[in-house]
C-alpha positions as a printed Julia matrix, in Angstrom:
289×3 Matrix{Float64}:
  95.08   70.88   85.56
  93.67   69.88   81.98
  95.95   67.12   80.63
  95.68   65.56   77.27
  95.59   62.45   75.78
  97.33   60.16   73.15
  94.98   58.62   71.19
  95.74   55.08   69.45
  93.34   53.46   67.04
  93.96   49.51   66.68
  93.8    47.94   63.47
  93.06   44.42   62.43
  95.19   41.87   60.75
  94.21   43.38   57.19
  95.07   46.8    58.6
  91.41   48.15   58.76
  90.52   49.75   61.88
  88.32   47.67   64.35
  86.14   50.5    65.03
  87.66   51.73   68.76
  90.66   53.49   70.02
  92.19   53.33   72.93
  92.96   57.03   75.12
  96.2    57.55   77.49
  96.27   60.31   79.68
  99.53   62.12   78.91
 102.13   62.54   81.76
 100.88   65.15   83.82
 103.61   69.21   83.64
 105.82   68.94   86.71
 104.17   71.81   89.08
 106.48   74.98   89.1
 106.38   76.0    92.52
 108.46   79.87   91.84
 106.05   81.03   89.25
 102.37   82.51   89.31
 100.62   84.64   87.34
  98.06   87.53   88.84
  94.85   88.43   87.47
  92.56   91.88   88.5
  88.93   91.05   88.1
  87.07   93.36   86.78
  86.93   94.09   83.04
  89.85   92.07   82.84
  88.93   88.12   83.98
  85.46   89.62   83.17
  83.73   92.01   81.71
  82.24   94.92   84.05
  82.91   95.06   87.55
  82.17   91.77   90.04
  80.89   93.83   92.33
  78.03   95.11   89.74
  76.6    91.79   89.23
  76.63   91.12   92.92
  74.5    93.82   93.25
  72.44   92.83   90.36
  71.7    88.94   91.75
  70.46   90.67   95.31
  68.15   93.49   93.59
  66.75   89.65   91.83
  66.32   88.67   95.24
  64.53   91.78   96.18
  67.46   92.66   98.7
  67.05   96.03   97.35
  65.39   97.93   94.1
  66.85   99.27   91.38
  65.4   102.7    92.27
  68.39  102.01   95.63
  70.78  101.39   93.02
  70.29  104.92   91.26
  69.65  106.32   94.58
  73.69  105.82   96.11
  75.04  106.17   92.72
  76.57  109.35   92.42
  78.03  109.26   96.19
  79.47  105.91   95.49
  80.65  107.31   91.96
  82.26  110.16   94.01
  84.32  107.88   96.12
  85.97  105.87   92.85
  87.34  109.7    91.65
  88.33  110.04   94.46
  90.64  107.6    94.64
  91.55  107.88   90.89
  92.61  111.47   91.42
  93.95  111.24   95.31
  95.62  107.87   95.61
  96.07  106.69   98.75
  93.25  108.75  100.0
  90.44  106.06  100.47
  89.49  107.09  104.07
  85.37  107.63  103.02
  85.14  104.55  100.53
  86.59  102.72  103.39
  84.23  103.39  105.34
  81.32  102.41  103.22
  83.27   99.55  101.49
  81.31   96.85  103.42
  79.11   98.53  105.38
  76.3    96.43  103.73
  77.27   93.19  105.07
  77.05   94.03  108.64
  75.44   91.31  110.53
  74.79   89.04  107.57
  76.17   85.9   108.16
  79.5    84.32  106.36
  77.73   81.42  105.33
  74.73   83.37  103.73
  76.99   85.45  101.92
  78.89   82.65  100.37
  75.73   80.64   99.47
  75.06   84.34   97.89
  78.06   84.7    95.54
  78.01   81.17   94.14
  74.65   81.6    93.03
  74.74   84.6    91.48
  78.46   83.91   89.73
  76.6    81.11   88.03
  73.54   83.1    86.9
  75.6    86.36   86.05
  79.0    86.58   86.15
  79.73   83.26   84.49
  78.42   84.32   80.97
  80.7    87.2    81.41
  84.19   86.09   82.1
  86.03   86.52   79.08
  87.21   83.59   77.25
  90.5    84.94   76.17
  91.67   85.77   79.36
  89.96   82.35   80.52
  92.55   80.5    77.93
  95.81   82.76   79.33
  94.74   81.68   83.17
  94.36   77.94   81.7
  97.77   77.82   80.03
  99.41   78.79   83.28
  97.22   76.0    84.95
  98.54   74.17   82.22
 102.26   75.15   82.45
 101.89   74.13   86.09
 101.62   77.6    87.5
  99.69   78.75   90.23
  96.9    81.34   89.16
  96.03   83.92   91.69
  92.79   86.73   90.97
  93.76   90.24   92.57
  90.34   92.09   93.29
  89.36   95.01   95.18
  86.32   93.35   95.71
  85.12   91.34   98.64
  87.72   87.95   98.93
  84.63   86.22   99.39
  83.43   86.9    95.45
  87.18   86.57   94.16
  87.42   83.07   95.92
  83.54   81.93   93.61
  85.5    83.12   90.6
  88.62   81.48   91.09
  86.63   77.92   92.63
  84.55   77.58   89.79
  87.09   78.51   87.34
  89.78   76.0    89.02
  92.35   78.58   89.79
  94.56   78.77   92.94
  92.83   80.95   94.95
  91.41   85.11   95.46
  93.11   88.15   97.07
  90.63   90.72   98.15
  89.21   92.92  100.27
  88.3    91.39  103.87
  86.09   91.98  106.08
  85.53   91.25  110.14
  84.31   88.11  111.1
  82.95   88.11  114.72
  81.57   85.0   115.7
  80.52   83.96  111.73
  78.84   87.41  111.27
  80.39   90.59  109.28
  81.14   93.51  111.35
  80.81   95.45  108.74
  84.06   97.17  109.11
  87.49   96.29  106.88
  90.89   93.87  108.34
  93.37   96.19  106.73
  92.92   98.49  103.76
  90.96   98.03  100.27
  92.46   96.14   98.1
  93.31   98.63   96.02
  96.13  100.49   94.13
  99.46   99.92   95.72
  97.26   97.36   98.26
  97.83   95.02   95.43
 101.32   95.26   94.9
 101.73   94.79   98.35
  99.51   91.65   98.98
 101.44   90.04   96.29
 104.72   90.7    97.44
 103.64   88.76  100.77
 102.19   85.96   99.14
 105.07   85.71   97.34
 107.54   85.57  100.35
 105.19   82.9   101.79
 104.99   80.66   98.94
 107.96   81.11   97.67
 107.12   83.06   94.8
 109.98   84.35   92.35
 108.63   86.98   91.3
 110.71   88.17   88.25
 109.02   84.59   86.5
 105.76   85.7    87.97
 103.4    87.74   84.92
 100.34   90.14   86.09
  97.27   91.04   84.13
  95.24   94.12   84.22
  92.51   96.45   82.48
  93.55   99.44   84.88
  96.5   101.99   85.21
  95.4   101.8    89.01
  96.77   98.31   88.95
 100.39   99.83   87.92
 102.12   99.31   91.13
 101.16   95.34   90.9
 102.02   95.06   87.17
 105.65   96.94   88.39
 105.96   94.36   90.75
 106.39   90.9    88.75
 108.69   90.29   85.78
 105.94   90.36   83.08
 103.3    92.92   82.8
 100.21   91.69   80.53
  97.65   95.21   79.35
  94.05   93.07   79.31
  91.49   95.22   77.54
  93.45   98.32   78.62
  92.31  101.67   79.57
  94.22  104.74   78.03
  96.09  105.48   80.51
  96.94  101.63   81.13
  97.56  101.22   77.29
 100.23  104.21   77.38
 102.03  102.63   79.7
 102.59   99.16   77.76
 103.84  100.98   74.83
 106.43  103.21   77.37
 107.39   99.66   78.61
 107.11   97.88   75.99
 104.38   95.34   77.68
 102.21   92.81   75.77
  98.63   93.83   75.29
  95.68   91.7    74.84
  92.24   93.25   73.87
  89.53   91.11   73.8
  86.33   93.61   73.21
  85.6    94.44   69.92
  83.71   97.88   68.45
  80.57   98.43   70.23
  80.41   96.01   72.37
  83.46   97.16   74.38
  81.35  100.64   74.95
  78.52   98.72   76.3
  80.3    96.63   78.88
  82.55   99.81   79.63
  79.46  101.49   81.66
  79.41   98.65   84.75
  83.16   99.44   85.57
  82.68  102.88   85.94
  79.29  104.55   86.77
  77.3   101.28   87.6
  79.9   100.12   89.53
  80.46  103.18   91.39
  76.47  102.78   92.51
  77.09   99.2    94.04
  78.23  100.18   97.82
  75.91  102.79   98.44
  73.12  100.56   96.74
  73.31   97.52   98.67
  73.72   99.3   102.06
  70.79  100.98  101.05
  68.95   97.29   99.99
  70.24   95.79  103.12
  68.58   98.4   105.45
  65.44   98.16  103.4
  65.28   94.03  103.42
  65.86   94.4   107.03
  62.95   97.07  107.56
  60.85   94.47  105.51
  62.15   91.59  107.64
  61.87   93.03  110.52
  58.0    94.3   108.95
């Protein structure tokens, strides 16, 4: 929790100051153990989807090439409308959700995510959404990331931005190696609103005091849930709902460059599954080679 600091400078006897000042830490907020605030991931804690970049740091590591990538893209493309226009229906993306980390080890995939958070996603989170998540920190508020991607990326974001902790899609462990099949559902939709509403009756969460924040009107059912709903560089349908309900909206893309990172949340994004399954069985041909 950032904390600041009273500042004295000390003068001499003539009143001039003697050229050093002396810092206090101010009393630390009191911890507010009811309230929490809920971020989504992509293209609102940062721009394009998580899941993208991920992709991006293994085709750098020649996991798989960018002619995979293209390859998958309009399957994995298919699945995202899917759910968009059949909600609830998210038996195929499923499925393939994490079908590319079967038999890869827990430990390799962590080592994984940290690196390529720092070399990709870090540049990308946005910094106003960085400063709401900090003045929650700050308030003494617990700050949870809601992502439909893999926990294991949610929980890099949220350690190296100092947040509480991830909520996201898991996968089977058996004996520290991915199964490649799901624990539950993707965390998606109404998944969210749910996962919340648990982690609230286990911590203790009030949730009327509790504020979500979100890009997507898929997110709805988790921004219905708490007692303040926060539109984060909305999509239409998103942004008609905060003016129906009155919601705050924050928009931190501006003109042009709010088309360019609009393309990895939606087509690029929808590539990612497909793609690294794809890479996977190719580095293990090679591997195996």
């Amino acid at each position: 929790m950032a904390r600041s600091r009273k500042v004295t400078v000390s003068t001499d006897v003539h009143g001039h100051t003697t050229g050093w000042a002396q810092t206090e830490p101010a009393p630390p907020v009191a911890p507010d153990p009811s309230v929490a605030a809920f971020f989504d991931v992509d293209n609102t804690m940062m721009q394009g989807a998580s899941l993208y970049w991920f992709a991006r740091g293994l085709a750098a590591r020649n996991y798989f090439t960018t002619a995979d990538l293209v390859r998958f893209g309009w399957q994995q493309l298919r699945f995202r409308l899917l759910a968009r226009e059949h909600a609830g229906d998210m038996t195929q993306a499923k499925e393939a959700a994490l079908a590319f980390v079967a038999g890869w080890r827990v430990e390799d995939v962590e080592r994984l995510t940290e690196e390529i958070f720092d070399e990709l996603m870090a540049p990308r989170i946005w910094a106003g959404t960085r400063r709401l998540a900090q003045g929650h920190l700050d308030a003494g508020e617990r700050v949870w990331l809601v992502s439909a991607a893999p926990v294991e990326i949610g929980r890099a974001i949220a350690t190296r931005l100092g947040l509480t902790g991830a909520i996201g899609t898991v996968a089977e462990v058996v004996d520290g190696a991915y199964t490649g099949r799901l624990v539950g559902d993707l965390m998606h939709g109404p998944a969210k609103a749910e996962a919340v509403t648990q982690l609230a009756a286990v911590e203790g969460l009030d949730l009327s005091r509790c504020v979500a924040y979100s890009d997507s009107a898929n997110d709805l059912p988790m921004l219905r849930t708490v007692g303040r709903a926060v539109a984060v560089n909305p999509d239409a349908a998103l942004l008609h709902q905060a003016r129906q309900h009155g919601w705050e909206v924050r928009d931190f893309r501006t003109g042009r460059r709010a088309v360019k990172i609009a393309v990895p949340s939606t087509a690029a994004a929808g590539l990612v599954v497909g793609a690294v399954t794809a890479g996977v069985a190719l580095h293990r041909r090679r591997r195996s080679a």
